[in-house]
Short mmCIF file of C-alpha atoms in Angstrom, two decimals:
data_model
loop_
_atom_site.label_atom_id
_atom_site.label_comp_id
_atom_site.label_asym_id
_atom_site.label_seq_id
_atom_site.Cartn_x
_atom_site.Cartn_y
_atom_site.Cartn_z
CA MET A 1 -3.97 -3.60 -17.51
CA LEU A 2 -5.95 -2.04 -14.74
CA ILE A 3 -4.03 -0.54 -11.84
CA LEU A 4 -5.05 1.12 -8.60
CA ILE A 5 -2.24 3.01 -6.88
CA GLN A 6 -2.39 4.12 -3.27
CA ARG A 7 0.23 6.35 -1.71
CA VAL A 8 0.90 4.79 1.69
CA LYS A 9 2.79 5.43 4.88
CA GLN A 10 3.02 1.64 5.22
CA ALA A 11 1.38 -1.46 3.77
CA GLU A 12 1.49 -5.21 4.41
CA VAL A 13 0.01 -8.33 2.88
CA HIS A 14 -0.85 -11.25 5.15
CA ILE A 15 -1.79 -14.78 4.17
CA ALA A 16 -3.02 -17.02 6.99
CA GLU A 17 -1.67 -14.51 9.51
CA ASN A 18 1.84 -14.59 7.96
CA THR A 19 3.30 -11.42 6.45
CA VAL A 20 4.31 -12.16 2.86
CA GLY A 21 5.05 -8.60 1.69
CA ALA A 22 5.54 -5.27 3.43
CA ILE A 23 6.76 -1.75 2.72
CA SER A 24 7.03 1.44 4.68
CA LYS A 25 6.45 4.71 2.80
CA GLY A 26 5.72 4.14 -0.86
CA LEU A 27 3.11 2.77 -3.25
CA LEU A 28 0.59 0.00 -2.81
CA VAL A 29 -0.27 -1.11 -6.34
CA PHE A 30 -3.23 -3.35 -7.08
CA VAL A 31 -2.84 -5.01 -10.49
CA CYS A 32 -5.45 -6.61 -12.76
CA ALA A 33 -4.33 -8.24 -16.00
CA GLU A 34 -6.57 -8.01 -19.05
CA PRO A 35 -6.68 -10.51 -21.95
CA THR A 36 -4.91 -8.15 -24.38
CA ASP A 37 -1.98 -7.30 -22.08
CA THR A 38 1.52 -7.91 -23.43
CA SER A 39 5.09 -7.46 -22.28
CA THR A 40 4.88 -3.91 -23.65
CA THR A 41 1.82 -3.25 -21.48
CA LEU A 42 3.81 -4.38 -18.44
CA ASP A 43 6.74 -2.13 -19.39
CA ASN A 44 4.42 0.87 -19.82
CA ALA A 45 2.72 0.20 -16.48
CA LEU A 46 6.01 -0.16 -14.63
CA LYS A 47 7.39 3.05 -16.16
CA LYS A 48 4.25 4.94 -15.12
CA ILE A 49 4.29 3.55 -11.56
CA ILE A 50 7.97 4.29 -10.93
CA ASN A 51 7.83 7.78 -12.41
CA LEU A 52 4.44 8.92 -11.08
CA ARG A 53 5.03 12.15 -9.15
CA ILE A 54 2.65 11.93 -6.19
CA PHE A 55 4.94 12.54 -3.21
CA ALA A 56 5.44 15.95 -1.64
CA ASP A 57 8.53 18.02 -2.37
CA ALA A 58 10.01 20.63 0.02
CA GLU A 59 7.13 23.02 -0.76
CA GLY A 60 4.48 20.36 -0.14
CA LYS A 61 3.58 19.93 -3.83
CA MET A 62 3.13 16.47 -5.36
CA ASN A 63 6.33 16.62 -7.36
CA LEU A 64 8.44 13.58 -6.41
CA ASN A 65 8.26 9.95 -7.54
CA VAL A 66 8.77 6.82 -5.45
CA GLN A 67 12.45 6.61 -6.41
CA GLN A 68 13.12 10.16 -5.25
CA ILE A 69 11.74 9.43 -1.78
CA ASN A 70 13.45 6.01 -1.64
CA GLY A 71 10.04 4.39 -1.11
CA GLY A 72 8.85 0.85 -1.55
CA ILE A 73 6.39 -0.65 -4.01
CA LEU A 74 4.00 -3.40 -2.93
CA LEU A 75 2.41 -5.23 -5.89
CA VAL A 76 -0.84 -7.09 -5.23
CA SER A 77 -2.85 -9.03 -7.79
CA GLN A 78 -6.54 -8.03 -7.71
CA PHE A 79 -8.81 -9.30 -10.48
CA THR A 80 -11.81 -7.48 -8.99
CA LEU A 81 -10.56 -4.22 -10.51
CA ALA A 82 -12.15 -5.49 -13.74
CA ALA A 83 -15.59 -5.87 -12.15
CA ASP A 84 -18.45 -5.02 -14.49
CA THR A 85 -21.41 -3.85 -12.43
CA GLN A 86 -23.60 -2.51 -15.25
CA ARG A 87 -26.20 -5.28 -14.98
CA GLY A 88 -27.70 -6.71 -11.84
CA ASN A 89 -26.10 -6.83 -8.42
CA ARG A 90 -23.51 -9.53 -9.00
CA PRO A 91 -20.32 -8.27 -10.69
CA SER A 92 -19.06 -9.93 -13.84
CA PHE A 93 -15.34 -10.47 -14.31
CA THR A 94 -15.27 -11.31 -18.01
CA LYS A 95 -12.98 -8.34 -18.71
CA CYS A 96 -10.03 -9.74 -16.74
CA ALA A 97 -7.48 -12.15 -18.16
CA PRO A 98 -8.10 -15.89 -17.63
CA PRO A 99 -6.37 -17.12 -14.46
CA ASP A 100 -3.44 -18.87 -16.21
CA LEU A 101 -2.64 -15.82 -18.35
CA ALA A 102 -3.21 -13.43 -15.44
CA GLU A 103 -0.76 -15.35 -13.24
CA GLN A 104 1.83 -15.44 -16.02
CA LEU A 105 1.50 -11.66 -16.57
CA TYR A 106 1.61 -10.94 -12.83
CA ASP A 107 4.77 -13.04 -12.40
CA GLN A 108 6.37 -11.35 -15.41
CA PHE A 109 5.40 -7.94 -14.00
CA ILE A 110 7.05 -8.79 -10.67
CA SER A 111 10.25 -9.91 -12.46
CA LYS A 112 10.38 -6.71 -14.49
CA ALA A 113 9.69 -4.60 -11.39
CA LYS A 114 12.44 -6.28 -9.37
CA ALA A 115 14.90 -5.76 -12.24
CA ALA A 116 13.98 -2.07 -12.50
CA TYR A 117 13.65 -1.09 -8.84
CA PRO A 118 15.23 -2.57 -5.69
CA GLN A 119 12.38 -2.08 -3.20
CA ILE A 120 9.65 -4.41 -4.47
CA ALA A 121 7.38 -6.50 -2.25
CA THR A 122 4.46 -8.63 -3.40
CA GLY A 123 1.35 -10.48 -2.46
CA GLN A 124 0.63 -13.97 -3.81
CA PHE A 125 -1.43 -14.57 -6.92
CA GLY A 126 -4.76 -16.26 -6.23
CA ALA A 127 -4.34 -16.28 -2.46
CA ASP A 128 -6.88 -15.05 0.06
CA MET A 129 -4.93 -12.04 1.29
CA ASP A 130 -5.45 -9.50 4.04
CA VAL A 131 -4.03 -6.14 3.00
CA HIS A 132 -3.24 -3.67 5.77
CA LEU A 133 -2.37 -0.11 4.87
CA ILE A 134 -2.17 3.42 6.08
CA ASN A 135 -3.18 5.54 3.11
CA ASP A 136 -1.17 8.76 2.93
CA GLY A 137 -3.31 11.73 1.99
CA PRO A 138 -5.40 9.83 1.06
CA VAL A 139 -4.07 9.58 -2.47
CA THR A 140 -5.64 6.86 -4.63
CA ILE A 141 -5.19 6.84 -8.40
CA PRO A 142 -6.87 4.42 -10.83
CA MET A 143 -5.19 3.78 -14.20
CA GLN A 144 -5.75 1.80 -17.33
CA ILE A 145 -2.53 1.01 -19.18
CA ASN A 146 -2.55 -0.13 -22.80
#
């Protein structure tokens, strides 16, 4: 699973000018499923996201996780994280999970996230989404979870 985490002051997902998911301070998490991802991969990713210490403590050091600041998590499906740009100028997306599997994994990830943490918002799989955010820092962290 490929993940891109952005620490945000706020973030929203709009589809056809309607807000479908929004958080204030927290994490905007772009998620790309890969063909070999399993339920264990999802568990490992969720544990990493929830426990990642990238928020400032009283001394200004990145020492707190999203739970400790009572922040939100906005999960957005983004298959383009798996773009292979090694050849030519048109990216290849052969490294991402097929759409049916990717949607199943994304839905399962959302279910697990909502069971583990109360402040979860989401985009919509396969939709043409507009993502609005105010990046805090900026702090942007790419991850590959196995």
